mmCIF file of C-alpha atoms in Angstrom:
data_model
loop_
_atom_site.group_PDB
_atom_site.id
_atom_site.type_symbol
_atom_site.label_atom_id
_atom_site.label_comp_id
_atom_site.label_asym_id
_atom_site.label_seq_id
_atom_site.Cartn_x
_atom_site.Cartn_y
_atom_site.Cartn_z
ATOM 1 C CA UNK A 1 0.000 0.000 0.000
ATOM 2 C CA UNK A 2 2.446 3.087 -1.200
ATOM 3 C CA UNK A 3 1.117 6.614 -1.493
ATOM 4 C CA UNK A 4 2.170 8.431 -4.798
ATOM 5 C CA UNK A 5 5.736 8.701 -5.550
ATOM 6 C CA UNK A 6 6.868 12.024 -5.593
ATOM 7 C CA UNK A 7 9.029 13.444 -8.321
ATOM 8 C CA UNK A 8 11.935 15.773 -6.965
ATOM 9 C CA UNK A 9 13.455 18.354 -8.510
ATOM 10 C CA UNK A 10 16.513 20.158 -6.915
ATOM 11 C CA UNK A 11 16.037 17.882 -3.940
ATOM 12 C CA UNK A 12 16.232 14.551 -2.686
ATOM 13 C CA UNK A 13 13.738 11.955 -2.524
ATOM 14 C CA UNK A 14 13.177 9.602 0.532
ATOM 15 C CA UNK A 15 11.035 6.612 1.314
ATOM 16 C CA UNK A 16 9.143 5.992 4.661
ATOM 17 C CA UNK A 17 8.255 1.925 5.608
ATOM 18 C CA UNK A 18 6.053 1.454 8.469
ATOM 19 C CA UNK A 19 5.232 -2.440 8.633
ATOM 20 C CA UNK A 20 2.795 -4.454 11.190
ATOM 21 C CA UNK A 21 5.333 -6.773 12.736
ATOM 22 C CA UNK A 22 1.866 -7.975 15.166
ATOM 23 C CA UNK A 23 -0.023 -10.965 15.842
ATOM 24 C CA UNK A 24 -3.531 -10.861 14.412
ATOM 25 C CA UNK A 25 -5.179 -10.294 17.952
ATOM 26 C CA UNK A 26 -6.276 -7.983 19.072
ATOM 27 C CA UNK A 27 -6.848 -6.681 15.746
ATOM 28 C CA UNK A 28 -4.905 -4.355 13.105
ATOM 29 C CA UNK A 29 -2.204 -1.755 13.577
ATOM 30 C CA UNK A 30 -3.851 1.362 12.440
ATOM 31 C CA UNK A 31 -1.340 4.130 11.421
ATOM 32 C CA UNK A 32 -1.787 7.994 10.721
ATOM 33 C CA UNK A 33 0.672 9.758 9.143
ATOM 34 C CA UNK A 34 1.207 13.335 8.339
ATOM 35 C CA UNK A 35 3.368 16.050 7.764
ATOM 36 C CA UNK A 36 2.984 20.001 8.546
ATOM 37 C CA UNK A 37 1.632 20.174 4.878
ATOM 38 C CA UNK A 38 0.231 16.107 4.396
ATOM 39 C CA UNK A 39 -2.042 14.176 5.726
ATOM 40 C CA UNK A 40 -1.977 10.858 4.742
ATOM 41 C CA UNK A 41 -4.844 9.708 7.117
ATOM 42 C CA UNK A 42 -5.348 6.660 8.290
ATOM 43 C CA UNK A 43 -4.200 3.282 7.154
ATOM 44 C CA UNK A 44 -5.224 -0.565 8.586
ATOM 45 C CA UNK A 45 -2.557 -2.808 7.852
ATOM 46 C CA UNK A 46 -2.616 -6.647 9.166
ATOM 47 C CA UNK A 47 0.327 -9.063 10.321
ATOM 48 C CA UNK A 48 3.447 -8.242 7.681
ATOM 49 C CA UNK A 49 1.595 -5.449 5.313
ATOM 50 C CA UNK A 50 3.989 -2.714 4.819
ATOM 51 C CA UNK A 51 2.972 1.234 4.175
ATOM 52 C CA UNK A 52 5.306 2.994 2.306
ATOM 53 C CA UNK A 53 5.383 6.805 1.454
ATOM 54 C CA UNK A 54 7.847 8.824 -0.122
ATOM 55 C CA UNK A 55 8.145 12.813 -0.662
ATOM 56 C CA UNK A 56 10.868 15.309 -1.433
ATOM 57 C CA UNK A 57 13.389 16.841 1.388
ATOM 58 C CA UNK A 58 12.872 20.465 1.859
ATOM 59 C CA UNK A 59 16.448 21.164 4.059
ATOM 60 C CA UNK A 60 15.674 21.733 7.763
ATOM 61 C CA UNK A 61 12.498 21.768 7.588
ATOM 62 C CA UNK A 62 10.974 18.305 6.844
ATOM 63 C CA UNK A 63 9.455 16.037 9.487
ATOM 64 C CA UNK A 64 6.769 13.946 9.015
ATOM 65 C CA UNK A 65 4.875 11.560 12.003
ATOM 66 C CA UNK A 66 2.906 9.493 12.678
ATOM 67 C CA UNK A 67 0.328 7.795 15.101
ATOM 68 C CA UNK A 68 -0.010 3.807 15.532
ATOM 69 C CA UNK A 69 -2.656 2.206 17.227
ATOM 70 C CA UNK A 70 -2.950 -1.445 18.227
ATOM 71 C CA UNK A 71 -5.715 -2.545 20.361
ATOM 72 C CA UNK A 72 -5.642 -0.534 23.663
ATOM 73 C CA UNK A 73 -1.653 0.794 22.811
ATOM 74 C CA UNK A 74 -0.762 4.294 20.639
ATOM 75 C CA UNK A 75 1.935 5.896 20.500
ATOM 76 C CA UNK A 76 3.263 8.960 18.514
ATOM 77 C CA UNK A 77 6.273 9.813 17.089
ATOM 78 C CA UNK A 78 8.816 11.706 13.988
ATOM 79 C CA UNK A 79 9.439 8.469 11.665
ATOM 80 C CA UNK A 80 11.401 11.278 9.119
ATOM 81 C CA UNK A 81 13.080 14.679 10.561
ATOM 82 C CA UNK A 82 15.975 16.306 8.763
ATOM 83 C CA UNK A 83 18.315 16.882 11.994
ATOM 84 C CA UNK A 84 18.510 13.726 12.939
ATOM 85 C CA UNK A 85 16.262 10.496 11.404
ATOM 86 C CA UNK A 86 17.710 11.771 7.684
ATOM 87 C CA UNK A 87 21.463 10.457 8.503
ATOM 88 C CA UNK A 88 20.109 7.582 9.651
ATOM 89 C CA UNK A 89 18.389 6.526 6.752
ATOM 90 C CA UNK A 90 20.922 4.961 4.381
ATOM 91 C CA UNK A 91 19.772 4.855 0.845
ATOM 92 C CA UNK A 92 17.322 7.343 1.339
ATOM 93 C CA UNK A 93 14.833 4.622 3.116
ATOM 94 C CA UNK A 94 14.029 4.594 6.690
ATOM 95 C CA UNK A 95 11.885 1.503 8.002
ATOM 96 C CA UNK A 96 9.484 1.328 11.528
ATOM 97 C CA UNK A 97 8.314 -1.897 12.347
ATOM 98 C CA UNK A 98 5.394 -2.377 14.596
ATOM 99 C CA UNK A 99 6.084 -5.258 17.067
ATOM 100 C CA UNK A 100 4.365 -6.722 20.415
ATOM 101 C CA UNK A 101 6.830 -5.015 22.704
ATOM 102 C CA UNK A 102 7.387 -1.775 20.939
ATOM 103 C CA UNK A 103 8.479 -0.076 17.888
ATOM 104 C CA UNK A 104 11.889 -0.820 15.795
ATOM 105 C CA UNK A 105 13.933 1.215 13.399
ATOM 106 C CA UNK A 106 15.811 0.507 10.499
ATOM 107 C CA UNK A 107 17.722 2.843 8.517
ATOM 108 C CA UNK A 108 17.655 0.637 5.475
ATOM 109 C CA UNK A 109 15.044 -1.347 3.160
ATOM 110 C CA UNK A 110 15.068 -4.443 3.089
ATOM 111 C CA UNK A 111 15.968 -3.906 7.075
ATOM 112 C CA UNK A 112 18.888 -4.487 8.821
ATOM 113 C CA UNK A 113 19.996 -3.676 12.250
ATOM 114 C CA UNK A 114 16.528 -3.291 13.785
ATOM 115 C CA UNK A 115 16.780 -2.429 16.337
ATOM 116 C CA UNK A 116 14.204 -1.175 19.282
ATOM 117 C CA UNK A 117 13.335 2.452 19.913
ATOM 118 C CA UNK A 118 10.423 3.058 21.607
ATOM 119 C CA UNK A 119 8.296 0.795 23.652
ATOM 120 C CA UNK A 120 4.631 0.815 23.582
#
């Protein structure tokens, strides 16, 4: 489930992953994601569905977030700032996985070195 790719001009382009790493119960990961100028509302994804966004960098100002919801957990937080998330995201793709015990970061796609950042 990808949201228009975005053509950049004078700028780079990156990709955002976020990807329901849950069991089926208690139900779906639910994820809203937006930007100061986006919304890309909200999207349902079950066990291993993956939704991907990309957009153009405007420098120092970009920073998109979003909000996850599984059964009776949310949490918020930046999955793309350009202080700080940006380095971290080799290959211009940075990748959240939703997981029973919290969320995990990877600054690659396919992922490697997940690793846990915040806990539900």
């Amino acid at each position: 489930m990808a949201i228009e790719k975005a053509q950049c001009f004078l700028s780079r382009k990156f990709e955002v992953h976020i990807v329901s790493n849950l069991p089926p119960q208690p139900g779906p990961l639910v994820a809203h994601c937006a930007s100061k100028d986006d919304d890309l509302g909200n999207h349902t994804l079950t066990t291993d569905q993956d939704f991907d966004f990309n957009f153009c960098v405007v420098p120092f100002t970009t920073l998109f977030f979003c909000h996850l919801w599984w059964g009776n957990k949310d949490i918020s937080f930046d999955v793309f700032n350009t202080k700080t998330i940006m380095q971290q995201c080799t290959d211009r793709q940075c990748y959240w996985a939703a997981k029973s015990d919290g969320i995990y970061f990877a600054g690659s796609y396919p992922p490697e070195g997940l690793h846990k950042v915040y806990s539900w």
